[in-house]
């Protein structure tokens, strides 16, 4: 049996959208897949050593379940984003969902390859030292080389 | 049922029960049986899917008092 392969492009840097790439990558690796995740634009935040910029906001996110209905004008107030992030992290923890740090570490343990988009690293003036160890830096062609021969290819 | 190792996955959500199962099986011998106890209802379908895709055999699964019990035989 040949090894199955999965490629994911992670483009979002919010707390909710950070989960699908890490959950799918770690699970696929557990199922024996060879996995690469290419992080570009805001997705790069998910490779930072410090994940404190990864937040969630009710603003512009009308489907987000809220404990009490909250008018958009209130969602805009200072501190709302931090509060929503704190509440979401608390909920994730209570429900036994792994933290992003934990899932990311599990991916790396399982040999999931993380690639940071060099173009966006330069665009946002990030330093290579901002990122966790064990990742690679590359461009679209690097991604295509692997993605061109995969069983599953996702854009998140 | 006889088993060589038990994994307590109570309170864990997707995908942790599967990831821990994989990890537990990794250092067991072929033919050994792992017992997994989970409280995640999603793990019922997921454990079967894990078995189907990895070739490990799901010998049985049952539910009692909100806990799901699986016996997985290592390939």
Coordinates of C-alpha atoms in Angstrom, one line a residue, chain A:
Chain A
X1 CA 0.0 0.0 0.0
X2 CA 1.5 3.3 -1.0
X3 CA 1.4 6.1 1.6
X4 CA -1.4 8.6 1.2
X5 CA -0.6 12.2 1.2
X6 CA -2.5 15.4 2.2
X7 CA -1.7 19.0 1.6
X8 CA -3.3 22.0 3.3
X9 CA -3.0 25.7 2.7
X10 CA -3.7 27.6 5.9
X11 CA -4.5 31.3 5.2
X12 CA -6.4 32.4 8.3
X13 CA -5.0 33.5 11.7
X14 CA -8.1 33.6 13.9
X15 CA -8.6 31.2 16.8
X16 CA -11.5 29.4 15.1
X17 CA -9.8 29.0 11.8
X18 CA -6.6 27.9 13.3
X19 CA -8.2 24.6 14.5
X20 CA -9.1 22.9 11.2
X21 CA -5.6 22.7 9.7
X22 CA -4.0 21.4 12.9
X23 CA -6.8 18.9 13.6
X24 CA -6.8 17.5 10.1
X25 CA -3.1 17.4 9.9
X26 CA -2.6 15.6 13.2
X27 CA -5.4 13.2 12.5
X28 CA -4.2 12.4 9.0
X29 CA -0.7 11.8 10.3
X30 CA -2.2 9.4 12.9
X31 CA -3.9 7.6 10.0
X32 CA -0.5 7.2 8.3
X33 CA -0.7 10.1 5.8
X34 CA 2.3 12.1 4.9
X35 CA 1.2 15.7 5.5
X36 CA 2.4 19.1 4.6
X37 CA 0.8 22.4 5.6
X38 CA 1.6 25.6 3.8
X39 CA 1.0 28.7 5.9
X40 CA 0.5 32.0 4.1
X41 CA -0.8 35.5 4.8
X42 CA -2.6 35.5 8.2
X43 CA -2.0 31.7 8.5
X44 CA 1.6 32.6 9.3
X45 CA 0.5 33.6 12.8
X46 CA -0.1 30.0 13.5
X47 CA 3.6 29.2 13.3
X48 CA 4.7 32.0 15.6
X49 CA 6.4 30.9 18.8
X50 CA 3.9 33.2 20.6
X51 CA 0.3 32.5 19.6
X52 CA -1.1 35.4 21.6
X53 CA -2.0 37.2 18.4
X54 CA -4.4 34.4 17.5
X55 CA -7.8 35.7 18.7
X56 CA -11.4 35.5 17.9
X57 CA -13.9 38.4 17.5
X58 CA -17.6 38.4 17.4
X59 CA -17.4 41.4 15.1
X60 CA -18.1 40.4 11.5
X61 CA -18.8 36.9 12.8
X62 CA -22.6 36.7 13.0
X63 CA -22.7 32.9 13.4
X64 CA -20.6 32.9 16.6
X65 CA -22.8 31.6 19.4
X66 CA -23.0 34.2 22.2
X67 CA -24.2 33.8 25.8
X68 CA -26.3 36.9 25.3
X69 CA -27.2 38.7 22.1
X70 CA -24.8 41.5 21.5
X71 CA -25.4 44.5 19.1
X72 CA -22.6 45.1 16.6
X73 CA -21.9 48.5 18.1
X74 CA -21.1 46.8 21.4
X75 CA -18.9 44.2 19.7
X76 CA -16.7 47.0 18.5
X77 CA -15.9 48.3 22.0
X78 CA -12.3 48.0 23.3
X79 CA -11.6 44.8 25.1
X80 CA -14.4 42.8 23.4
X81 CA -12.0 40.8 21.3
X82 CA -9.9 39.9 24.3
X83 CA -13.0 38.9 26.2
X84 CA -14.4 36.8 23.4
X85 CA -11.0 35.1 23.0
X86 CA -10.8 34.4 26.7
X87 CA -14.3 33.0 26.7
X88 CA -13.7 30.8 23.7
X89 CA -10.4 29.4 25.1
X90 CA -12.1 28.7 28.4
X91 CA -14.9 26.8 26.5
X92 CA -12.4 24.8 24.5
X93 CA -10.6 23.8 27.6
X94 CA -13.8 22.8 29.5
X95 CA -14.9 20.7 26.5
X96 CA -11.6 18.8 26.4
X97 CA -10.5 20.3 23.1
X98 CA -6.7 20.5 22.8
X99 CA -5.0 23.9 22.8
X100 CA -3.5 25.1 19.5
X101 CA 0.0 24.8 21.0
X102 CA -0.7 21.1 21.9
X103 CA -2.2 20.2 18.5
X104 CA 0.7 22.0 16.8
X105 CA 3.2 20.0 18.9
X106 CA 1.4 16.8 18.1
X107 CA 1.6 17.6 14.4
X108 CA 5.4 18.1 14.7
X109 CA 5.8 14.9 16.7
X110 CA 4.0 13.1 13.9
X111 CA 6.4 14.5 11.3
X112 CA 3.8 16.9 9.7
X113 CA 5.9 19.3 7.6
X114 CA 5.1 23.0 8.1
X115 CA 6.1 25.4 5.4
X116 CA 6.0 29.2 5.9
X117 CA 5.4 31.3 2.8
X118 CA 8.6 33.2 2.4
X119 CA 6.9 36.0 0.4
X120 CA 4.4 36.8 3.2
X121 CA 7.1 36.5 5.8
X122 CA 8.9 39.3 3.9
X123 CA 5.7 41.2 3.2
X124 CA 4.9 41.5 6.9
X125 CA 8.5 42.0 7.9
X126 CA 8.4 39.0 10.1
X127 CA 11.8 37.5 11.3
X128 CA 12.5 33.8 10.8
X129 CA 13.3 33.8 14.5
X130 CA 9.6 34.7 15.3
X131 CA 8.7 31.2 14.2
X132 CA 8.9 27.8 15.9
X133 CA 11.8 25.5 15.2
X134 CA 11.5 22.7 12.6
X135 CA 9.7 24.5 9.9
X136 CA 10.7 25.3 6.4
X137 CA 10.4 28.4 4.3
X138 CA 9.3 28.2 0.7
X139 CA 7.1 29.5 -2.1
X140 CA 4.2 28.4 -4.3
X141 CA 6.4 26.1 -6.3
X142 CA 7.6 24.3 -3.1
X143 CA 3.9 23.7 -2.3
X144 CA 3.0 22.5 -5.8
X145 CA 5.8 20.0 -5.8
X146 CA 4.1 18.1 -2.9
X147 CA 0.5 19.1 -3.6
X148 CA 0.6 17.9 -7.1
X149 CA 0.8 14.3 -5.9
X150 CA -1.6 14.2 -3.0
X151 CA -4.9 12.4 -2.3
X152 CA -6.4 15.3 -0.3
X153 CA -5.6 19.0 -0.9
X154 CA -7.4 21.6 1.1
X155 CA -7.5 25.4 1.3
X156 CA -8.4 26.7 4.7

